[in-house]
Tab-separated table of C-alpha atoms in Angstrom:
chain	number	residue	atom	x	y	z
A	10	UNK	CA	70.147	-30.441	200.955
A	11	UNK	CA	67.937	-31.848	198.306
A	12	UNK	CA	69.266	-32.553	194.795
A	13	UNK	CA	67.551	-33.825	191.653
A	14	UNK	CA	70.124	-35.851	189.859
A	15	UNK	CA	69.351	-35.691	186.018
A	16	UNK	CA	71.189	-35.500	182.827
A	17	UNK	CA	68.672	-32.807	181.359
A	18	UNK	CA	70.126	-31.124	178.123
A	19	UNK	CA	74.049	-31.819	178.472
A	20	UNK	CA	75.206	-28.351	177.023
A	21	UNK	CA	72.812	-26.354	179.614
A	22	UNK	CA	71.590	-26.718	182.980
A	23	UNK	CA	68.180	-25.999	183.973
A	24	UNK	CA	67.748	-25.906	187.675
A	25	UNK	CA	70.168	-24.570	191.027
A	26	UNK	CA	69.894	-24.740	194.818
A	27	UNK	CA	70.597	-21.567	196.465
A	28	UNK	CA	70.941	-22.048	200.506
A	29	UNK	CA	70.790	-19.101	202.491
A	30	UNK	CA	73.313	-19.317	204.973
A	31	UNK	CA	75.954	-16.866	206.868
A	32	UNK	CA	79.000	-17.797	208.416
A	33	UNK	CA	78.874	-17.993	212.124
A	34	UNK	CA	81.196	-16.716	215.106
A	35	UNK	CA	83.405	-19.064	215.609
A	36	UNK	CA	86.200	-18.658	218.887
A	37	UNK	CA	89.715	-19.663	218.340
A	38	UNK	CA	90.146	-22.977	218.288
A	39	UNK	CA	92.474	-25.146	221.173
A	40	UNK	CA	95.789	-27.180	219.909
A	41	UNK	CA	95.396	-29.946	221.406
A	42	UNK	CA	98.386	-32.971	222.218
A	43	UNK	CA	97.037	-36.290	221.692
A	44	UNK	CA	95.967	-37.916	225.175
A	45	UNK	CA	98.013	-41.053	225.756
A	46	UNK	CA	95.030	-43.188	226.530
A	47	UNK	CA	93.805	-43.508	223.355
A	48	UNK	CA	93.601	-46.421	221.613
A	49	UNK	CA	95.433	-47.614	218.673
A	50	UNK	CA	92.330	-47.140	216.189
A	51	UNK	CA	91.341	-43.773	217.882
A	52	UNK	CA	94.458	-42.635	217.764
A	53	UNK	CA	94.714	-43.508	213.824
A	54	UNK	CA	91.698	-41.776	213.607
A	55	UNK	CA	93.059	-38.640	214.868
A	56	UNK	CA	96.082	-38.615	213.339
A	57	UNK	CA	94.109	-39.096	209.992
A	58	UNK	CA	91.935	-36.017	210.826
A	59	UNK	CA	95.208	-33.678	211.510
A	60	UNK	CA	96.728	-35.131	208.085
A	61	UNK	CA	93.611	-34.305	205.602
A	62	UNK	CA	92.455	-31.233	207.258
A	63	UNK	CA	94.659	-29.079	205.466
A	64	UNK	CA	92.852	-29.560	202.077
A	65	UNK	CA	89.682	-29.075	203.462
A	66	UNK	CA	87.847	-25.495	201.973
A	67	UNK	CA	85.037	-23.876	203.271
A	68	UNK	CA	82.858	-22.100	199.904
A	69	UNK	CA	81.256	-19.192	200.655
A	70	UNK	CA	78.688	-18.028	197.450
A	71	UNK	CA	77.078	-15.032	196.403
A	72	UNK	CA	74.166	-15.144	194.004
A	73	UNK	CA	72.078	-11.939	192.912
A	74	UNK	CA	67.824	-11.893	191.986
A	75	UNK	CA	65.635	-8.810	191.961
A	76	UNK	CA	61.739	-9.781	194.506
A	77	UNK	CA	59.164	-7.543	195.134
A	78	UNK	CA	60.967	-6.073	197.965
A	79	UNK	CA	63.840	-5.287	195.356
A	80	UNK	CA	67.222	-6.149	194.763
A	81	UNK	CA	69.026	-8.697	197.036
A	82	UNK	CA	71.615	-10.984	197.643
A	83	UNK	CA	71.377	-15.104	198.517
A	84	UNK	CA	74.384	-16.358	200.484
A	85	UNK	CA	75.394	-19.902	200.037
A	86	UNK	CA	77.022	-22.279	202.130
A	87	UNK	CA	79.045	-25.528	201.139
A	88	UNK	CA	82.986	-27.427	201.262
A	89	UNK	CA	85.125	-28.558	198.855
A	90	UNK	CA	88.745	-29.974	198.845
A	91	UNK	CA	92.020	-28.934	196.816
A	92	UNK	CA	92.880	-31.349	194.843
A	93	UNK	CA	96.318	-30.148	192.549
A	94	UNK	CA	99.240	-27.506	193.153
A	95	UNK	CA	97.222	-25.387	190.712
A	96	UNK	CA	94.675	-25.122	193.506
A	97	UNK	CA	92.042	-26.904	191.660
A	98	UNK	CA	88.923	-27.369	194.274
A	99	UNK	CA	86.426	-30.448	193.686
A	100	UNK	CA	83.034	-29.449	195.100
A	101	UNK	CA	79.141	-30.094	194.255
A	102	UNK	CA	77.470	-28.341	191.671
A	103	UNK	CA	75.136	-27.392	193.032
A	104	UNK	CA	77.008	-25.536	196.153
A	105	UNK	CA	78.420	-23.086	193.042
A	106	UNK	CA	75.706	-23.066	189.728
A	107	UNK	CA	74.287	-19.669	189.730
A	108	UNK	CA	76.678	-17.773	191.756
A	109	UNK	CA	77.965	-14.145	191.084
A	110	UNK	CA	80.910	-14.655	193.444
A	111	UNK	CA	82.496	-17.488	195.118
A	112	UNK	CA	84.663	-17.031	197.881
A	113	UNK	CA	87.024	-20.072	199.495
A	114	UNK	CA	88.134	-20.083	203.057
A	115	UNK	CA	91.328	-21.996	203.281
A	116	UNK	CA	92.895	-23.634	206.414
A	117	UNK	CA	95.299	-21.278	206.791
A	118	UNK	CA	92.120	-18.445	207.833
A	119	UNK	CA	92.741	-16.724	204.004
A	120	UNK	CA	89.619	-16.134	202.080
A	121	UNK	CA	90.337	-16.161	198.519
A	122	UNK	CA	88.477	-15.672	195.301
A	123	UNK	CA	88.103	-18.278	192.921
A	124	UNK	CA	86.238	-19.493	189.277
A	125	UNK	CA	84.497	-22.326	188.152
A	126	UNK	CA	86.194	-24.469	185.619
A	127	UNK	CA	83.141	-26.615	185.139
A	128	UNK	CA	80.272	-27.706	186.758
A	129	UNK	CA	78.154	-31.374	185.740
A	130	UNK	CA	74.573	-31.036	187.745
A	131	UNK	CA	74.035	-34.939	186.805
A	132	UNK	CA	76.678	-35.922	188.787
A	133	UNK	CA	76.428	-32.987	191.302
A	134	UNK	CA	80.305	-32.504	190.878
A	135	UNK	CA	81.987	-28.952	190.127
A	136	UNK	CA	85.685	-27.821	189.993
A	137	UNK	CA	86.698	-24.382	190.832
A	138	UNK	CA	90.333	-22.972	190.631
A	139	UNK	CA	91.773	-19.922	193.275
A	140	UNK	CA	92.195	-16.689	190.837
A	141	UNK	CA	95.287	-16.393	192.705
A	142	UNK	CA	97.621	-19.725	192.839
A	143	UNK	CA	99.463	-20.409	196.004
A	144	UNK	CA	102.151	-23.206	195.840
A	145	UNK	CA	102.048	-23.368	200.013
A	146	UNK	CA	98.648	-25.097	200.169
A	147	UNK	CA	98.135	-28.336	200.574
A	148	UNK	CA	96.687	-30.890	198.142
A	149	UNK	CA	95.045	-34.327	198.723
A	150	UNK	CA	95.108	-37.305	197.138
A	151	UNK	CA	92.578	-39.036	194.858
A	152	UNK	CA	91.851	-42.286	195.620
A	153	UNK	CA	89.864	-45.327	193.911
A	154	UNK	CA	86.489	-45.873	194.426
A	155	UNK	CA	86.511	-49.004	192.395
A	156	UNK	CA	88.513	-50.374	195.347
A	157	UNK	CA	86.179	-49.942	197.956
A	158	UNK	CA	83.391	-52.512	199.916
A	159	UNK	CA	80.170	-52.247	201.666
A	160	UNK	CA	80.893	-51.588	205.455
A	161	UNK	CA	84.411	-50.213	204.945
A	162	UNK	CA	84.683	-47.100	207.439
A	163	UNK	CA	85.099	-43.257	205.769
A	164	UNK	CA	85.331	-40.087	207.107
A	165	UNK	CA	83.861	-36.745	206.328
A	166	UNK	CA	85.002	-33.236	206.757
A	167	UNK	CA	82.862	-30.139	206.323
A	168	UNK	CA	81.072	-27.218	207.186
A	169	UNK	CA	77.671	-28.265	208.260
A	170	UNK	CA	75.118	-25.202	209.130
A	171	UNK	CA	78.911	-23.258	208.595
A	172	UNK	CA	80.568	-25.207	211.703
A	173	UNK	CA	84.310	-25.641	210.030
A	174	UNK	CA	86.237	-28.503	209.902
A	175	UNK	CA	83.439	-31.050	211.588
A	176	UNK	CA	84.757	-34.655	211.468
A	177	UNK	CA	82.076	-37.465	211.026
A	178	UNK	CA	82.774	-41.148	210.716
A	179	UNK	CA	80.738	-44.184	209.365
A	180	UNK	CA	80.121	-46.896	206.755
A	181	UNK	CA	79.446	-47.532	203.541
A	182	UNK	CA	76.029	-48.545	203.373
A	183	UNK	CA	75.868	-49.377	199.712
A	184	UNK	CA	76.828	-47.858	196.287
A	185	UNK	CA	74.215	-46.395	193.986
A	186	UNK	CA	74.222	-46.169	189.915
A	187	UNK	CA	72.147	-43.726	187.951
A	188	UNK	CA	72.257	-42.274	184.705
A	189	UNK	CA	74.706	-42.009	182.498
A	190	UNK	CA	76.102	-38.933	180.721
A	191	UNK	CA	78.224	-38.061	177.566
A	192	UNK	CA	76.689	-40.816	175.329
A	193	UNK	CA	77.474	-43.179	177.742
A	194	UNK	CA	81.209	-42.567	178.347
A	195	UNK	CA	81.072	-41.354	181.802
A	196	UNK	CA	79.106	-43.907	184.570
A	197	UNK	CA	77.652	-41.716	187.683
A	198	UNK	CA	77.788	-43.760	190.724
A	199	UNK	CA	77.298	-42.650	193.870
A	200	UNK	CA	78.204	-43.930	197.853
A	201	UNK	CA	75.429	-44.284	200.294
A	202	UNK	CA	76.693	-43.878	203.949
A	203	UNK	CA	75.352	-43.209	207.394
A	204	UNK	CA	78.382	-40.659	207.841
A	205	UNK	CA	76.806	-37.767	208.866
A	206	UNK	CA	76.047	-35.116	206.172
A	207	UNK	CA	74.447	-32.127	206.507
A	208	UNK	CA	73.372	-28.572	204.930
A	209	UNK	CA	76.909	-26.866	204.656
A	210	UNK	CA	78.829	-30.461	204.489
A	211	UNK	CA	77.622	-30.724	200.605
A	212	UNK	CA	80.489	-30.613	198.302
A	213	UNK	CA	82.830	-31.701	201.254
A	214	UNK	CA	85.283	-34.738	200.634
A	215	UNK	CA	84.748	-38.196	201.908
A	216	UNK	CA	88.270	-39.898	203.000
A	217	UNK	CA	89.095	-43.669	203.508
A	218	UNK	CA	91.622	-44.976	206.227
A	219	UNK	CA	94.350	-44.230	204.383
A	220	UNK	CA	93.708	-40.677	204.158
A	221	UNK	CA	92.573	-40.638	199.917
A	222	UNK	CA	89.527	-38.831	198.832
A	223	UNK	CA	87.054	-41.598	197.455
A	224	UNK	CA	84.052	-39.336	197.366
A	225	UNK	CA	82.307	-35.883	197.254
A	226	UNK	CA	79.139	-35.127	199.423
A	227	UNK	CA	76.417	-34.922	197.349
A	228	UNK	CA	73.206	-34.853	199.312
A	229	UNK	CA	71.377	-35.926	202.155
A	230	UNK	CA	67.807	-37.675	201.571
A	231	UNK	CA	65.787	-36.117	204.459
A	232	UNK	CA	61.989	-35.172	205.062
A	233	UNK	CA	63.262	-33.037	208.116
A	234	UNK	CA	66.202	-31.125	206.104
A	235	UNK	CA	68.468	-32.558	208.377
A	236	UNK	CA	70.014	-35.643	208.995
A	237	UNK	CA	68.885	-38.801	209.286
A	238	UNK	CA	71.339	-41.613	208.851
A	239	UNK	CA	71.040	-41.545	204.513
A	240	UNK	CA	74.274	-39.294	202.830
A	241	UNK	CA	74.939	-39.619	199.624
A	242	UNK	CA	78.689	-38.495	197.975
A	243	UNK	CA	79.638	-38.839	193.967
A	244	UNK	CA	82.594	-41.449	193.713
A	245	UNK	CA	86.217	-40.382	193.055
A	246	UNK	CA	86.102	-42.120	190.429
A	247	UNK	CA	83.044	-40.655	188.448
A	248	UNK	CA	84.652	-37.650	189.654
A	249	UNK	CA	88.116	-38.331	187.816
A	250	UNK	CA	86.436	-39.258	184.468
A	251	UNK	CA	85.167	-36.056	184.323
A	252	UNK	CA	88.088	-34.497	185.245
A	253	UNK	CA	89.313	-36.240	182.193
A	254	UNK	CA	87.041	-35.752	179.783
A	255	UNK	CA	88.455	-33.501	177.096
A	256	UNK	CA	85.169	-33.002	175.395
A	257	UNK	CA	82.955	-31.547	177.631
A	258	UNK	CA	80.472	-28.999	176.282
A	259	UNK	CA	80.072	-27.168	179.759
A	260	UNK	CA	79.429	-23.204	178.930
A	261	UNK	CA	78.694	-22.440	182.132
A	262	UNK	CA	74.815	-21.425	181.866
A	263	UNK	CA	72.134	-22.296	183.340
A	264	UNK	CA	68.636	-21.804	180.740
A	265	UNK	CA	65.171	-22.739	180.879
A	266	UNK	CA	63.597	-24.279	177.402
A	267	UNK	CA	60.354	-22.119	176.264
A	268	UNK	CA	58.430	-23.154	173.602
A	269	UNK	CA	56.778	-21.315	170.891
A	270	UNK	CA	53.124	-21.149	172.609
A	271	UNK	CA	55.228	-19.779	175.598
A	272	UNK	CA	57.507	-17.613	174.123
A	273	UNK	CA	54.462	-16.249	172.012
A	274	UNK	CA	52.369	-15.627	175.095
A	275	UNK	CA	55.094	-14.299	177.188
A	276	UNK	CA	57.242	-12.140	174.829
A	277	UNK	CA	55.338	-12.028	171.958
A	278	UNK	CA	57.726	-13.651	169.833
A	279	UNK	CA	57.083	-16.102	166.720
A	280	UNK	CA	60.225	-18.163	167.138
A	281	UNK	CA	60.112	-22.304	167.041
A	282	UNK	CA	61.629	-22.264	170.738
A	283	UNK	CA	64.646	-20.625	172.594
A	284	UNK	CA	66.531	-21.006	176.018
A	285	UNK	CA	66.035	-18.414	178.487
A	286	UNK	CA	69.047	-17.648	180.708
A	287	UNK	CA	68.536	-18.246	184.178
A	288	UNK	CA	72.075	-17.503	185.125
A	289	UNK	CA	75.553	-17.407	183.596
A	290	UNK	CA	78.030	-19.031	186.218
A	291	UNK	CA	81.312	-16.479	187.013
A	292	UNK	CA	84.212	-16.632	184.687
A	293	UNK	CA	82.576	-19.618	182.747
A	294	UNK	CA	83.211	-19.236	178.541
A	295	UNK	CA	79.149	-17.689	178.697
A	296	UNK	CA	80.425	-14.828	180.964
A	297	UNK	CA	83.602	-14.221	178.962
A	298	UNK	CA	81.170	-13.594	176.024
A	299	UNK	CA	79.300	-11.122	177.698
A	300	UNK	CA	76.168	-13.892	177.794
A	301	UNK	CA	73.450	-12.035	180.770
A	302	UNK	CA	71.124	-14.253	182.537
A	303	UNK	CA	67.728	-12.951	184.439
A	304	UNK	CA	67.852	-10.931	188.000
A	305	UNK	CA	63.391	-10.495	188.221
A	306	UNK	CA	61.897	-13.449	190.087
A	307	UNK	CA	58.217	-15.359	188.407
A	308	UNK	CA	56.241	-18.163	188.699
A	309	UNK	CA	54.866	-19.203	185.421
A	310	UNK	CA	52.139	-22.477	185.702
A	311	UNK	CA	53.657	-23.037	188.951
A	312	UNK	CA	57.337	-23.027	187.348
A	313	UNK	CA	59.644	-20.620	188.911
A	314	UNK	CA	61.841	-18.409	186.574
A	315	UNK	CA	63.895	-15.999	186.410
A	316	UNK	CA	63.372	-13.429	183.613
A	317	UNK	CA	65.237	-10.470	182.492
A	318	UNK	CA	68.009	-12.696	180.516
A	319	UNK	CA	69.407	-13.367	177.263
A	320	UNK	CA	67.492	-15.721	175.101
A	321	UNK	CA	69.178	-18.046	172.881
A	322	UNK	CA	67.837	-18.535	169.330
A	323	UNK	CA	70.780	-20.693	167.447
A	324	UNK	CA	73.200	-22.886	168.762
A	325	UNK	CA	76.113	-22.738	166.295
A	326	UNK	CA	73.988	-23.911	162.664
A	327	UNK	CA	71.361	-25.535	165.538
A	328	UNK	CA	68.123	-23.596	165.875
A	329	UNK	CA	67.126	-24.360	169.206
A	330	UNK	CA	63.640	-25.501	168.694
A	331	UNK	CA	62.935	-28.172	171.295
A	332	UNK	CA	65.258	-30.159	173.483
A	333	UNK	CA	66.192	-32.834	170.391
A	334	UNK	CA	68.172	-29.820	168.731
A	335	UNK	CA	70.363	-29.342	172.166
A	336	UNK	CA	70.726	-33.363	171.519
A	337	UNK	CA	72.250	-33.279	167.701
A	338	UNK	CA	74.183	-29.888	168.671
A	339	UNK	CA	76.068	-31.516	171.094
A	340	UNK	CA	77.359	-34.035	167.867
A	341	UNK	CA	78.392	-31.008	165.465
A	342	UNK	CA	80.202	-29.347	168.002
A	343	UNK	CA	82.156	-31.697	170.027
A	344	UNK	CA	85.154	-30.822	168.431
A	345	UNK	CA	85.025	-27.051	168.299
A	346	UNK	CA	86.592	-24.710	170.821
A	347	UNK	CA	84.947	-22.067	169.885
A	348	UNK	CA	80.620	-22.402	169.326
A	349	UNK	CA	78.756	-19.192	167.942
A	350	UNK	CA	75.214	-18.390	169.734
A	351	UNK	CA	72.791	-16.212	168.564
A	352	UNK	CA	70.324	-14.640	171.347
A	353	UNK	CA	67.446	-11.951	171.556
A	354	UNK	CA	68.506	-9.475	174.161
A	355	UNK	CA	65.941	-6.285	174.922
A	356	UNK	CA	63.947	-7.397	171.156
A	357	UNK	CA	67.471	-6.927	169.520
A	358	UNK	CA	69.198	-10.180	168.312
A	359	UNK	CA	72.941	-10.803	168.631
A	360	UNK	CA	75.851	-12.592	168.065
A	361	UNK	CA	78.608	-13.707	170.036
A	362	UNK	CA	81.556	-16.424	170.188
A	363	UNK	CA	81.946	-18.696	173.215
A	364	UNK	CA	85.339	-19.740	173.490
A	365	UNK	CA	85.514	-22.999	175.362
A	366	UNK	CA	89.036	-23.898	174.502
A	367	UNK	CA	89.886	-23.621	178.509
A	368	UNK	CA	87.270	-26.006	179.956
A	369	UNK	CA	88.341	-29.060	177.554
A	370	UNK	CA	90.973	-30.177	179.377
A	371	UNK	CA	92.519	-33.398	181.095
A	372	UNK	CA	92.309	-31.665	184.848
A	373	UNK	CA	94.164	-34.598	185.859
A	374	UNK	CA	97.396	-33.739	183.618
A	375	UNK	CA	99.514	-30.862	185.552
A	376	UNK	CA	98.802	-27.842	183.621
């Protein structure tokens, strides 16, 4: 799947990839004793597979939009992997932004409901949390990327085109920097491998010999849509830093930035600027405060939006006028839990408190 990696705004996010996708028949799977002509690597192999699988997830989305033909539903597709006894799941982004529901199939066959804690598009990394905690599932282990070298063998586990629990092996081809994020305080750097990675795989973790997560599956960079030799996972490491960060301004909406001309000529409104919701992700602080986003489908000068959602006017004392205000904003809020928006909704303007005192957290401490 295709993904722009870009630090665009840092409070909002402005784009999501919705994959329609359904989950397929599957028969019940054979246990299966090792053979005892394997060899000593393929056996390690194997063994590695049966240790890890256990924390493997298969995501199952549901996102809602209103066409011409009316109402329907998109189904996504992606993986993640359960990272803490609090059944924290690291995932992509962009397997989750957007979604109405989100529904995780664990090993164990149960499909259970869960919320994102926080989503960061730049570094196409996302963690979810079951509603309901269960202390019986298994957890991996986060490894260290830093400790890692070109041509060193990893593993992937997934649900490509919603085949469960496919095992692909390869190399690390090389390691890839982009953009930075936060000011500078969090590097993205990402793993190139020939592992194969396809549509259904994203969000998926990527394993080293030992059996350690030291990546999540980002994208694949494809002409086809399918693969060709190029996958491309977030490092544990970039990964853990956000996990760490305790001042993350992550609301959980997607927007779209209309200027004055635009908001003039499309809502006849004489306002500097504003952010049009796209879509408020479940649970996030935005839901809690009752935050809508749009549901009717458009393509405006070739842009496609959806309309129908709140539009934000202030950003705590911020107007938001052009995409410099989301910049200072970010500065006189960084240590507030709680941020009041004001937002146009139906020609009526409104208030509300976002209370983001439960996504600044260290997600590494046990809570």
């Amino acid at each position: 799947m295709k993904i722009t990696l870009q630090l665009f705004g840092l409070l909002f996010l402005f784009t999501a990839v919705v994959t329609n996708a359904q989950e397929p028949l599957h028969a019940p799977v054979k246990k299966r004793s090792f053979p005892t002509n394997l060899s000593g690597s393929e056996r390690n192999v194997a063994q590695l597979y049966q240790k890890v699988l256990p924390t493997v997830v298969t995501i199952h989305t549901t996102s809602n939009a209103i066409t011409e033909r009316g109402p329907v539903q998109n189904q996504g597709l992606g993986s993640g992997v359960l990272i803490s006894h609090d059944c924290h799941i690291l995932t992509a982004a962009h397997v989750v932004d957007g979604s109405s529901k989100i529904v995780v199939k664990t090993q164990d066959g149960k499909k259970r409901n869960a919320t994102v804690l926080f989503s960061e598009k730049s570094a196409d990394i996302a963690l979810l949390k079951l509603d309901v905690t269960d202390s019986s599932l298994a957890h991996a282990t986060l490894g260290d990327s830093d400790a890692l070298a070109v041509g060193q063998h990893i593993y992937a586990i997934g649900s490509p085109y919603g085949m469960e629990n496919s095992f692909s092996a390869g190399i690390i081809s090389a390691f890839r920097g982009f953009n930075t994020l936060y000011d500078g305080t969090v590097s993205i750097e990402f793993i190139q491998t020939d592992a194969a990675i396809n549509s259904g795989n994203s969000g998926g973790p990527l394993f080293n010999s030992k059996g350690e997560v030291i990546g999540i599956a980002s994208s694949i960079l494809t002409v086809s849509g399918g693969f060709q030799g190029i996958g491309m996972a977030v490092t544990i490491n970039t990964a853990k830093e956000l996990l760490a960060f305790e001042q993350r301004p992550w609301i959980g909406v997607e927007s779209v930035f209309l200027r004055q001309e635009e908001l003039s000529k499309l809502f006849n409104l004489n306002i500097p600027g504003g952010l049009l919701i796209q879509k408020v992700a479940q649970g996030s602080p935005a839901g809690k405060a009752g935050l809508r986003g749009g549901y009717i489908k458009a393509n405006i000068n070739g842009r496609q939006i959806l309309f129908g959602g709140d539009i934000i006017l202030h950003i705590g004392p911020q107007a938001a006028c052009h995409i410099g205000c989301l910049e200072s904003v970010k500065n006189q809020l960084v240590d507030k839990d709680k941020i009041e928006l004001r937002y146009l909704r139906e020609g009526k303007e409104y208030t509300t408190t976002v209370d983001v005192s439960e996504v600044r957290k260290n997600f590494l401490t046990p809570q």
